[in-house]
Tab-separated table of C-alpha atoms in Angstrom:
chain	number	residue	atom	x	y	z
A	14	MET	CA	121.130	62.953	75.576
A	15	GLN	CA	120.788	66.117	78.563
A	16	ASP	CA	117.526	68.300	77.610
A	17	THR	CA	119.455	71.594	76.850
A	18	SER	CA	116.179	73.507	77.399
A	19	ILE	CA	117.014	73.397	80.847
A	20	PHE	CA	119.819	75.673	80.445
A	21	THR	CA	118.169	78.688	78.315
A	22	GLY	CA	114.779	80.972	79.587
A	23	GLY	CA	115.919	82.439	82.625
A	24	PHE	CA	115.848	86.508	82.932
A	25	ALA	CA	118.791	88.183	81.064
A	26	GLU	CA	118.622	91.200	83.251
A	27	PRO	CA	118.024	88.868	86.886
A	28	VAL	CA	118.003	92.030	89.132
A	29	LEU	CA	116.322	94.360	87.178
A	30	GLN	CA	113.691	91.928	85.706
A	31	GLY	CA	113.756	90.290	89.132
A	32	GLN	CA	112.407	93.197	90.565
A	33	ALA	CA	109.663	94.155	87.988
A	34	VAL	CA	107.913	90.920	88.170
A	35	PHE	CA	108.336	91.359	92.223
A	36	ARG	CA	106.849	94.878	91.872
A	37	ALA	CA	103.604	93.106	89.603
A	38	VAL	CA	102.980	90.289	91.971
A	39	MET	CA	103.243	92.452	95.256
A	40	ASP	CA	100.409	95.214	93.794
A	41	CYS	CA	98.248	92.218	92.712
A	42	MET	CA	98.640	90.620	96.390
A	43	ALA	CA	97.840	94.304	97.437
A	44	ASN	CA	95.307	95.051	95.237
A	45	PRO	CA	93.175	91.397	94.823
A	46	GLY	CA	91.482	91.064	91.256
A	47	ARG	CA	94.177	93.597	89.445
A	48	ILE	CA	95.891	91.522	86.378
A	49	LYS	CA	99.251	92.704	85.658
A	50	ASP	CA	101.245	91.703	83.192
A	51	THR	CA	104.562	90.421	82.841
A	52	ASP	CA	107.492	90.975	80.302
A	53	GLY	CA	107.207	87.914	79.117
A	54	THR	CA	110.668	87.058	78.067
A	55	PRO	CA	110.767	83.811	80.456
A	56	SER	CA	110.197	80.877	79.112
A	57	ALA	CA	110.520	76.906	80.554
A	58	PRO	CA	109.926	73.635	79.921
A	59	GLY	CA	106.720	71.632	80.282
A	60	GLY	CA	104.060	74.064	78.912
A	61	VAL	CA	104.660	76.340	82.032
A	62	PRO	CA	103.152	79.887	80.329
A	63	SER	CA	105.531	82.774	80.818
A	64	ALA	CA	104.460	84.173	83.950
A	65	MET	CA	104.691	81.862	85.896
A	66	ALA	CA	108.623	80.907	84.954
A	67	ALA	CA	109.058	84.650	85.777
A	68	LEU	CA	107.490	83.748	89.127
A	69	ALA	CA	109.070	81.157	90.028
A	70	LEU	CA	112.389	82.823	88.945
A	71	THR	CA	111.128	85.658	91.249
A	72	LEU	CA	110.051	84.002	94.345
A	73	VAL	CA	111.950	80.703	94.586
A	74	ASP	CA	115.266	79.502	95.628
A	75	HIS	CA	116.994	76.948	97.563
A	76	ASP	CA	115.119	77.833	100.834
A	77	THR	CA	111.827	77.288	99.109
A	78	PRO	CA	111.138	73.534	98.598
A	79	VAL	CA	108.725	73.251	95.508
A	80	ALA	CA	105.611	70.665	94.815
A	81	LEU	CA	104.593	70.401	90.784
A	82	GLY	CA	101.446	69.322	89.179
A	83	LYS	CA	102.282	65.421	87.877
A	84	SER	CA	102.219	66.444	84.571
A	85	LEU	CA	104.699	69.034	85.545
A	86	ARG	CA	107.280	66.345	87.576
A	87	ALA	CA	107.091	64.096	84.245
A	88	SER	CA	108.552	67.424	82.111
A	89	ALA	CA	111.792	68.661	82.355
A	90	PHE	CA	110.821	71.884	84.692
A	91	PRO	CA	112.253	70.229	87.239
A	92	ALA	CA	115.222	70.096	85.742
A	93	TRP	CA	115.265	73.587	85.024
A	94	LEU	CA	113.847	74.546	88.159
A	95	ALA	CA	116.565	72.962	90.046
A	96	PHE	CA	118.996	74.939	86.943
A	97	GLN	CA	117.530	78.238	87.163
A	98	THR	CA	116.534	78.520	91.327
A	99	GLY	CA	117.829	76.198	92.558
A	100	ALA	CA	115.428	75.094	94.531
A	101	PRO	CA	114.848	71.986	96.006
A	102	MET	CA	111.365	69.325	95.361
A	103	ALA	CA	109.515	69.070	98.627
A	104	ASP	CA	108.807	65.560	99.576
A	105	THR	CA	104.840	65.648	100.256
A	106	ALA	CA	102.978	68.774	99.286
A	107	PHE	CA	103.039	69.350	102.788
A	108	ASP	CA	106.223	70.548	103.057
A	109	ALA	CA	105.791	72.639	99.735
A	110	ALA	CA	106.543	76.825	100.025
A	111	PHE	CA	105.435	77.352	96.515
A	112	ALA	CA	103.197	75.068	94.431
A	113	PHE	CA	102.475	75.181	90.487
A	114	PHE	CA	100.245	73.819	88.278
A	115	THR	CA	99.693	73.824	84.457
A	116	ARG	CA	96.543	73.705	82.685
A	117	ALA	CA	97.440	69.951	82.201
A	118	ASP	CA	97.762	69.427	85.819
A	119	GLY	CA	94.649	70.604	86.370
A	120	PHE	CA	93.653	73.001	89.291
A	121	PRO	CA	94.818	71.747	92.331
A	122	GLY	CA	93.093	71.244	95.613
A	123	PHE	CA	93.956	73.231	98.780
A	124	GLU	CA	94.135	69.849	100.681
A	125	GLY	CA	97.146	68.836	101.778
A	126	PHE	CA	99.123	71.703	101.432
A	127	PRO	CA	100.620	74.120	104.518
A	128	ILE	CA	97.891	76.434	105.606
A	129	GLY	CA	100.676	77.657	108.596
A	130	SER	CA	99.579	77.670	112.571
A	131	ASP	CA	97.948	80.062	114.204
A	132	GLU	CA	100.946	81.485	115.568
A	133	TYR	CA	103.337	81.113	112.550
A	134	PRO	CA	99.864	81.585	109.928
A	135	ASP	CA	102.799	83.040	107.237
A	136	ARG	CA	104.254	79.031	107.014
A	137	SER	CA	101.385	78.003	104.023
A	138	VAL	CA	101.626	77.496	100.769
A	139	THR	CA	101.602	80.243	97.621
A	140	LEU	CA	99.694	78.186	95.201
A	141	ILE	CA	100.674	79.267	91.599
A	142	VAL	CA	97.856	77.933	88.989
A	143	GLU	CA	97.396	78.562	85.558
A	144	VAL	CA	93.961	79.128	83.970
A	145	GLU	CA	92.548	78.890	80.953
A	146	ALA	CA	92.045	82.588	80.854
A	147	LEU	CA	91.745	85.737	83.842
A	148	GLU	CA	88.970	87.535	81.729
A	149	GLY	CA	86.283	86.402	80.643
A	150	GLY	CA	84.736	83.382	82.766
A	151	PRO	CA	81.424	82.863	85.258
A	152	GLU	CA	81.891	86.619	87.542
A	153	MET	CA	82.748	86.871	91.206
A	154	ALA	CA	82.196	89.743	93.485
A	155	ALA	CA	85.362	90.147	95.343
A	156	ARG	CA	85.825	91.991	98.888
A	157	GLY	CA	88.103	92.290	101.825
A	158	PRO	CA	91.619	94.374	102.225
A	159	GLY	CA	92.926	95.878	99.158
A	160	ILE	CA	89.933	96.537	97.548
A	161	ARG	CA	87.709	99.682	97.187
A	162	GLU	CA	84.484	98.457	98.026
A	163	SER	CA	84.228	95.386	95.774
A	164	ALA	CA	85.761	94.059	92.669
A	165	VAL	CA	85.205	91.499	89.701
A	166	ILE	CA	86.693	88.788	88.724
A	167	ALA	CA	86.126	86.160	85.860
A	168	PRO	CA	89.015	83.469	85.711
A	169	LYS	CA	88.345	81.189	83.457
A	170	GLY	CA	88.776	77.604	83.749
A	171	LEU	CA	88.278	77.541	87.667
A	172	PRO	CA	86.814	74.158	88.461
A	173	ALA	CA	82.765	74.203	89.781
A	174	ASP	CA	83.164	73.885	92.960
A	175	PHE	CA	85.998	76.515	93.971
A	176	LEU	CA	84.195	78.953	95.472
A	177	ALA	CA	82.967	76.667	98.058
A	178	ARG	CA	86.815	75.626	98.331
A	179	TRP	CA	87.920	79.405	98.678
A	180	ARG	CA	85.091	79.663	101.317
A	181	GLU	CA	86.112	76.872	103.345
A	182	ASN	CA	90.446	78.505	102.668
A	183	GLY	CA	88.905	82.031	103.899
A	184	ALA	CA	87.120	80.657	107.132
A	185	LEU	CA	90.410	79.257	108.236
A	186	PHE	CA	91.839	82.884	108.509
A	187	PRO	CA	94.185	83.656	109.198
A	188	ARG	CA	95.632	80.579	108.199
A	189	GLY	CA	95.434	79.239	104.775
A	190	ILE	CA	96.271	79.276	101.200
A	191	ASP	CA	97.479	82.174	98.699
A	192	LEU	CA	96.478	81.994	95.148
A	193	VAL	CA	98.587	83.449	92.270
A	194	LEU	CA	96.491	82.337	88.748
A	195	VAL	CA	98.897	83.238	85.739
A	196	GLU	CA	97.524	82.917	82.177
A	197	SER	CA	100.648	83.615	79.354
A	198	THR	CA	102.286	86.587	80.742
A	199	ARG	CA	99.652	87.559	82.904
A	200	LEU	CA	98.752	86.908	86.416
A	201	LEU	CA	96.049	87.986	88.940
A	202	CYS	CA	96.555	87.145	93.273
A	203	LEU	CA	93.890	86.244	95.519
A	204	PRO	CA	95.699	86.096	99.244
A	205	ARG	CA	93.101	84.289	101.870
A	206	THR	CA	91.695	87.302	102.784
A	207	THR	CA	89.222	87.927	99.448
A	208	ARG	CA	85.867	86.931	100.070
A	209	LEU	CA	84.678	85.834	96.907
A	210	GLN	CA	80.886	85.648	95.931
A	211	ALA	CA	78.927	84.438	92.269
A	212	ARG	CA	77.557	86.852	90.491
A	213	GLU	CA	74.247	86.907	89.414
A	214	VAL	CA	73.378	87.762	85.477
B	8	MET	CA	133.879	104.289	86.306
B	9	SER	CA	130.190	104.147	88.293
B	10	GLY	CA	129.896	103.942	91.997
B	11	LEU	CA	127.428	101.746	91.750
B	12	ALA	CA	130.225	99.333	90.665
B	13	THR	CA	131.017	97.403	94.001
B	14	TYR	CA	127.091	96.909	95.116
B	15	ASN	CA	124.599	94.933	94.171
B	16	PHE	CA	121.031	97.512	92.915
B	17	ALA	CA	119.948	98.309	95.673
B	18	TYR	CA	122.904	97.068	98.149
B	19	LEU	CA	121.364	93.373	98.885
B	20	ASP	CA	121.914	90.498	97.191
B	21	GLU	CA	119.258	88.873	95.234
B	22	GLN	CA	118.888	85.725	97.484
B	23	THR	CA	117.889	87.988	100.431
B	24	LYS	CA	115.741	90.014	98.490
B	25	ARG	CA	113.272	87.188	97.394
B	26	MET	CA	113.730	86.497	101.276
B	27	ILE	CA	112.383	90.089	102.036
B	28	ARG	CA	110.162	89.845	99.114
B	29	ARG	CA	108.216	85.998	100.292
B	30	ALA	CA	107.457	88.179	103.656
B	31	ILE	CA	106.408	91.118	102.254
B	32	LEU	CA	103.787	88.894	100.752
B	33	LYS	CA	103.085	86.912	103.109
B	34	ALA	CA	102.478	90.305	105.504
B	35	ILE	CA	99.884	91.644	102.780
B	36	ALA	CA	98.184	88.276	102.633
B	37	ILE	CA	97.456	89.294	106.642
B	38	PRO	CA	97.190	92.145	107.587
B	39	GLY	CA	98.762	93.135	110.613
B	40	TYR	CA	100.323	89.623	111.429
B	41	GLN	CA	104.186	90.464	111.893
B	42	VAL	CA	106.274	88.333	109.549
B	43	PRO	CA	109.619	86.751	110.932
B	44	PHE	CA	112.758	87.126	108.427
B	45	ALA	CA	115.845	86.798	108.294
B	46	SER	CA	117.164	90.706	108.923
B	47	ARG	CA	120.297	91.214	107.852
B	48	GLU	CA	123.092	93.338	109.389
B	49	MET	CA	123.392	96.500	107.422
B	50	PRO	CA	125.597	99.466	107.106
B	51	MET	CA	123.852	101.460	109.677
B	52	PRO	CA	123.336	100.815	112.979
B	53	TYR	CA	120.594	98.685	114.545
B	54	GLY	CA	117.563	101.788	115.251
B	55	TRP	CA	118.497	103.640	112.245
B	56	GLY	CA	115.479	102.383	110.417
B	57	THR	CA	117.404	98.706	109.294
B	58	GLY	CA	113.763	97.199	109.196
B	59	GLY	CA	112.340	99.999	106.472
B	60	VAL	CA	115.657	100.239	104.556
B	61	GLN	CA	115.968	96.622	103.811
B	62	VAL	CA	112.177	96.634	102.724
B	63	THR	CA	112.719	99.637	100.527
B	64	ALA	CA	115.476	97.861	98.840
B	65	ALA	CA	113.814	94.630	98.189
B	66	ILE	CA	111.037	96.827	96.853
B	67	LEU	CA	112.856	99.610	95.044
B	68	GLY	CA	113.756	99.985	91.475
B	69	PRO	CA	115.077	102.381	88.992
B	70	THR	CA	111.517	104.187	87.864
B	71	ASP	CA	110.716	104.793	91.181
B	72	VAL	CA	111.161	108.244	92.728
B	73	LEU	CA	111.876	108.001	96.212
B	74	LYS	CA	111.137	109.924	99.038
B	75	VAL	CA	112.650	109.403	103.056
B	76	ILE	CA	111.308	111.448	106.033
B	77	ASP	CA	112.014	111.452	109.349
B	78	GLN	CA	109.509	112.931	111.809
B	79	GLY	CA	107.872	114.299	108.665
B	80	ALA	CA	111.061	116.290	107.738
B	81	ASP	CA	112.993	116.005	104.523
B	82	ASP	CA	115.681	117.991	105.980
B	83	THR	CA	117.007	116.067	109.156
B	84	THR	CA	120.003	113.335	109.521
B	85	ASN	CA	118.658	109.859	109.299
B	86	ALA	CA	116.042	111.205	106.534
B	87	VAL	CA	119.571	112.514	104.153
B	88	SER	CA	121.813	109.665	105.819
B	89	ILE	CA	119.380	107.455	103.783
B	90	ARG	CA	117.858	108.848	100.564
B	91	ALA	CA	121.970	109.517	99.803
B	92	PHE	CA	122.288	105.705	100.922
B	93	PHE	CA	119.556	105.045	97.973
B	94	GLN	CA	120.618	107.528	95.501
B	95	LYS	CA	124.138	106.053	95.987
B	96	VAL	CA	123.629	102.169	96.014
B	97	ALA	CA	120.166	102.271	93.471
B	98	ASN	CA	120.763	105.820	91.943
B	99	VAL	CA	117.211	105.866	92.179
B	100	GLU	CA	115.531	109.604	91.566
B	101	VAL	CA	114.874	111.255	95.046
B	102	THR	CA	111.956	113.849	95.663
B	103	THR	CA	111.114	115.669	98.940
B	104	ARG	CA	107.271	116.300	97.589
B	105	THR	CA	104.952	113.215	98.861
B	106	LYS	CA	103.097	113.336	95.863
B	107	ASP	CA	105.910	112.587	93.121
B	108	ALA	CA	106.969	110.008	95.367
B	109	THR	CA	106.332	106.330	94.049
B	110	ILE	CA	108.211	104.973	97.656
B	111	ILE	CA	107.642	107.059	100.970
B	112	GLN	CA	110.636	105.936	103.658
B	113	THR	CA	108.789	107.178	107.100
B	114	ARG	CA	110.199	107.728	110.187
B	115	HIS	CA	107.623	107.832	112.842
B	116	ARG	CA	105.312	110.294	110.483
B	117	ILE	CA	102.520	109.741	108.212
B	118	PRO	CA	102.708	112.652	105.437
B	119	GLU	CA	99.533	115.016	105.788
B	120	GLU	CA	99.088	115.232	102.110
B	121	LYS	CA	96.727	112.152	101.115
B	122	LEU	CA	98.463	109.167	99.928
B	123	THR	CA	97.259	108.207	96.426
B	124	GLU	CA	96.803	104.592	95.141
B	125	GLY	CA	99.708	103.157	93.741
B	126	GLN	CA	102.331	104.771	96.191
B	127	VAL	CA	104.145	102.782	98.676
B	128	LEU	CA	104.749	104.204	102.773
B	129	VAL	CA	107.666	101.977	104.414
B	130	TYR	CA	108.112	102.750	108.087
B	131	GLN	CA	110.923	101.792	109.666
B	132	VAL	CA	109.608	100.065	113.193
B	133	PRO	CA	111.618	100.043	116.580
B	134	ILE	CA	109.731	97.585	118.086
B	135	PRO	CA	107.278	95.590	116.505
B	136	GLU	CA	105.223	94.234	118.912
B	137	PRO	CA	102.076	95.911	120.188
B	138	LEU	CA	102.121	93.872	123.523
B	139	ARG	CA	106.157	93.777	124.435
B	140	PHE	CA	105.760	96.133	127.279
B	141	LEU	CA	103.229	94.279	128.729
B	142	GLU	CA	104.241	91.031	128.045
B	143	PRO	CA	108.155	90.353	127.311
B	144	ARG	CA	107.922	86.702	126.183
B	145	GLU	CA	108.031	86.004	122.726
B	146	THR	CA	106.277	82.554	123.352
B	147	GLU	CA	103.137	84.192	124.923
B	148	THR	CA	102.555	87.343	122.658
B	149	ARG	CA	102.851	84.896	119.701
B	150	LYS	CA	100.346	82.890	121.959
B	151	MET	CA	98.216	86.016	122.578
B	152	HIS	CA	97.979	86.961	118.686
B	153	ALA	CA	96.863	83.233	117.884
B	154	LEU	CA	94.162	83.429	120.043
B	155	SER	CA	93.486	87.219	119.693
B	156	GLU	CA	94.044	87.512	123.052
B	157	TYR	CA	94.120	91.145	123.203
B	158	GLY	CA	92.587	91.986	126.893
B	159	LEU	CA	96.178	93.046	128.528
B	160	MET	CA	96.322	95.652	126.261
B	161	HIS	CA	92.223	97.031	127.227
B	162	VAL	CA	94.289	96.680	130.675
B	163	LYS	CA	96.621	98.785	129.904
B	164	LEU	CA	94.265	101.847	128.153
B	165	TYR	CA	91.827	101.447	130.911
B	166	GLU	CA	94.935	101.664	133.523
B	167	ASP	CA	95.801	104.995	131.737
B	168	ILE	CA	92.269	106.568	132.178
B	169	ALA	CA	92.522	105.026	136.282
B	170	ARG	CA	95.402	106.933	136.693
B	171	ASN	CA	94.936	110.233	133.991
B	172	GLY	CA	91.302	110.406	133.617
B	173	HIS	CA	92.161	109.948	129.793
B	174	ILE	CA	93.882	107.729	126.991
B	175	ALA	CA	96.663	109.180	127.930
B	176	THR	CA	99.092	106.886	125.084
B	177	THR	CA	99.727	109.672	122.784
B	178	TYR	CA	101.840	107.750	119.803
B	179	ALA	CA	102.576	104.336	118.663
B	180	TYR	CA	99.011	103.631	119.648
B	181	PRO	CA	97.333	100.407	119.180
B	182	VAL	CA	95.048	100.098	116.127
B	183	LYS	CA	93.186	96.438	115.248
B	184	VAL	CA	93.195	95.537	111.798
B	185	GLU	CA	90.438	93.751	109.753
B	186	GLY	CA	89.016	92.731	113.219
B	187	ARG	CA	91.898	90.694	113.830
B	188	TYR	CA	95.221	91.368	114.755
B	189	VAL	CA	96.356	94.206	117.011
B	190	MET	CA	99.014	96.035	115.780
B	191	ASP	CA	101.870	98.825	116.237
B	192	PRO	CA	101.619	101.111	113.731
B	193	SER	CA	105.027	102.014	114.885
B	194	PRO	CA	105.950	105.611	116.608
B	195	THR	CA	103.523	107.631	114.642
B	196	PRO	CA	101.760	110.159	116.933
B	197	LYS	CA	98.290	109.030	117.406
B	198	PHE	CA	97.506	112.523	115.113
B	199	ASP	CA	97.875	109.747	112.628
B	200	ASN	CA	95.966	106.742	113.047
B	201	PRO	CA	92.792	107.723	110.722
B	202	LYS	CA	95.370	108.097	107.493
B	203	MET	CA	95.670	104.380	108.016
B	204	HIS	CA	92.228	103.508	108.331
B	205	MET	CA	90.991	102.857	104.787
B	206	SER	CA	94.150	104.592	102.456
B	207	GLU	CA	94.614	104.325	99.194
B	208	ALA	CA	98.539	103.586	99.598
B	209	LEU	CA	100.113	100.523	100.369
B	210	GLN	CA	101.798	100.474	103.976
B	211	LEU	CA	104.764	98.319	104.930
B	212	PHE	CA	106.619	97.728	108.151
B	213	GLY	CA	110.024	96.924	108.709
B	214	ALA	CA	111.693	96.284	112.139
B	215	GLY	CA	115.449	95.263	111.540
B	216	ARG	CA	116.235	94.476	114.858
B	217	GLU	CA	113.211	92.533	115.755
B	218	LYS	CA	113.167	91.170	112.796
B	219	ARG	CA	109.674	91.750	111.385
B	220	ILE	CA	107.642	92.398	109.209
B	221	TYR	CA	104.011	93.442	108.440
B	222	ALA	CA	102.022	95.135	106.169
B	223	LEU	CA	98.380	96.893	105.583
B	224	PRO	CA	97.022	96.557	101.936
B	225	PRO	CA	95.460	98.893	100.566
B	226	PHE	CA	91.356	100.343	101.989
B	227	THR	CA	92.052	98.176	104.717
B	228	ASP	CA	90.135	98.558	108.129
B	229	VAL	CA	92.036	99.716	110.618
B	230	VAL	CA	90.859	100.907	113.988
B	231	SER	CA	92.529	103.025	117.117
B	232	LEU	CA	91.648	100.909	120.443
B	233	ASP	CA	89.043	102.389	122.666
B	234	PHE	CA	86.137	102.426	124.854
B	235	ASP	CA	82.564	103.651	124.245
B	236	ASP	CA	83.366	105.535	127.037
B	237	HIS	CA	86.522	106.873	125.640
B	238	PRO	CA	86.298	107.689	122.149
B	239	PHE	CA	89.538	107.540	120.094
B	240	THR	CA	90.417	111.038	119.656
B	241	VAL	CA	93.515	112.686	118.308
B	242	GLN	CA	95.639	115.507	119.233
B	243	SER	CA	94.355	119.411	118.467
B	244	PHE	CA	96.464	122.548	118.264
B	245	GLU	CA	95.442	125.771	119.564
B	246	LYS	CA	97.251	127.259	117.005
B	247	PRO	CA	97.901	126.802	113.410
B	248	CYS	CA	100.963	126.963	112.090
B	249	ALA	CA	103.048	130.115	112.814
B	250	LEU	CA	104.972	129.560	109.131
B	251	CYS	CA	102.601	128.469	106.905
B	252	GLY	CA	99.393	128.453	109.018
B	253	ALA	CA	97.582	125.204	108.315
B	254	GLU	CA	95.582	123.980	110.677
B	255	GLY	CA	94.505	120.414	111.477
B	256	VAL	CA	98.066	118.812	111.237
B	257	TYR	CA	100.822	118.107	113.191
B	258	LEU	CA	102.400	120.488	114.555
B	259	ASP	CA	106.173	120.217	115.982
B	260	GLU	CA	107.541	122.938	119.323
B	261	VAL	CA	110.731	124.519	118.034
B	262	VAL	CA	112.081	126.159	121.457
B	263	LEU	CA	113.417	129.413	120.170
B	264	ASP	CA	115.129	131.253	122.755
B	265	ASP	CA	115.534	130.997	126.609
B	266	ARG	CA	113.599	133.061	127.991
B	267	GLY	CA	110.375	130.558	126.908
B	268	GLY	CA	110.312	131.536	123.615
B	269	ARG	CA	108.809	128.688	121.133
B	270	MET	CA	106.803	128.348	117.968
B	271	PHE	CA	105.033	125.955	116.542
B	272	VAL	CA	105.046	124.916	112.878
B	273	CYS	CA	104.297	121.814	110.661
B	274	SER	CA	106.091	118.859	111.097
B	275	ASP	CA	105.704	117.850	107.861
B	276	THR	CA	108.009	119.919	105.990
B	277	ASP	CA	107.131	119.106	102.473
B	278	TYR	CA	103.583	120.546	103.155
B	279	CYS	CA	104.471	123.369	104.629
B	280	GLU	CA	106.673	124.567	102.178
B	281	ASP	CA	104.271	123.671	99.705
B	282	ARG	CA	101.847	126.036	101.217
B	283	ARG	CA	103.616	128.843	101.915
B	284	ALA	CA	105.097	128.696	98.163
B	285	GLN	CA	101.559	129.110	97.526
B	286	GLY	CA	101.420	132.074	99.040
B	287	PHE	CA	99.821	131.090	102.934
B	288	LEU	CA	101.563	132.003	105.877
B	289	GLY	CA	101.531	131.892	109.522
B	290	ASP	CA	101.795	134.915	112.701
B	291	GLN	CA	105.780	134.193	112.456
B	292	GLY	CA	106.255	133.433	108.551
B	293	VAL	CA	108.178	135.154	106.088
B	294	PRO	CA	107.216	134.890	102.632
B	295	LEU	CA	109.255	132.073	100.833
B	296	LYS	CA	110.728	133.992	98.489
B	297	GLU	CA	112.005	136.727	100.932
B	298	ALA	CA	113.656	133.586	102.931
B	299	ALA	CA	115.560	132.548	99.879
B	300	GLU	CA	117.305	135.996	99.919
């Protein structure tokens, strides 16, 4: 018996909704730390939050191999993704243009994903990761392009060694991965240029 | 019947928009780096701003207000036709007023009025590679960017000084972004370079024929290349705008007759009109009301 959940949960208005979600993610990528809401209508199986489903519908297609976390791989999400977007599964994480991780998957390490080359730093993965919450966690000061002076972000549910790993990622510049954190219908972007520091309390 | 029926919203198909959108996100994440993209044939020739048009088409939504300028003017051929294009294929609201626009597509100028947060400036770029006229091979320029090897550009500016006594580059003046990538600001006059530094607006650059997209996020460090003993300076003008009397703006020369008559007027037509509406008047200006009669 086929799982019919894969046929539903896409955009009702793909053109306009895709545009609106893209503007939200473009705005967040250009202003790291800013939190934006999506309209919340997309839904996908596998415990995928709506914002993650919306980003998948907006950004991936047959040109972008996708890697998934363990629990997502075991769910109906790959079938939903294939039906809704036509995106192929990446053979290995290193072939992925986008990678999706829910909280059930846990936070991915940054190892194993493409970071681009010095000649083509754009050929790197964009990680889309669900966190417990985008606010209310330990505060971090963010600096870098897109940020006037500094901004404070406080995502909840990041691993303890996140800051060290993020610093390593930043040191690779211009190579490196870009990160989109999602919670329910909302998202926050951390491009590779953003420098993070724990805030003293 | 709607005139839109035969096109997708904003002309491009959705797969193309996704491809351009992905390139824009990577361009924002790597400020100043030129992201290759699969530029499409547009219903206008290369050189008409097809790169900027594709970027605008990929980001444009029904609630946007679009302004298009060509060398600062809203009413020249390139601006008028691109504005009409987006009215036709996206039915989008258009304006000539800088502060009302959410997206401004530009050919070779940055508006005089300070851009604000939330605005997007889309540049039409002919040759995105600042090193191209110094090194024609893409394989070499790519390696130079990879290694951050920009000595050649400094030699070029130095040769300017050796020949002319000053840096003679006046437009497409190279900038360094966040201390890493040397970038071509498109053929804007160097007068506009300081406006790119720490701009509140997002700046996107599209080169259609050369198939490159690059970006400057807001609040990004943009420094015009120079030397300690020959610091970067912008053009200055002897007289204010002849129509509105504005100083410290970029002026265009207008030839008036065949006996050497000329006047210098604001290149930014919206800025000039706005000032005249406020009652400012240059030495050859006519108050807006009289001009309309």
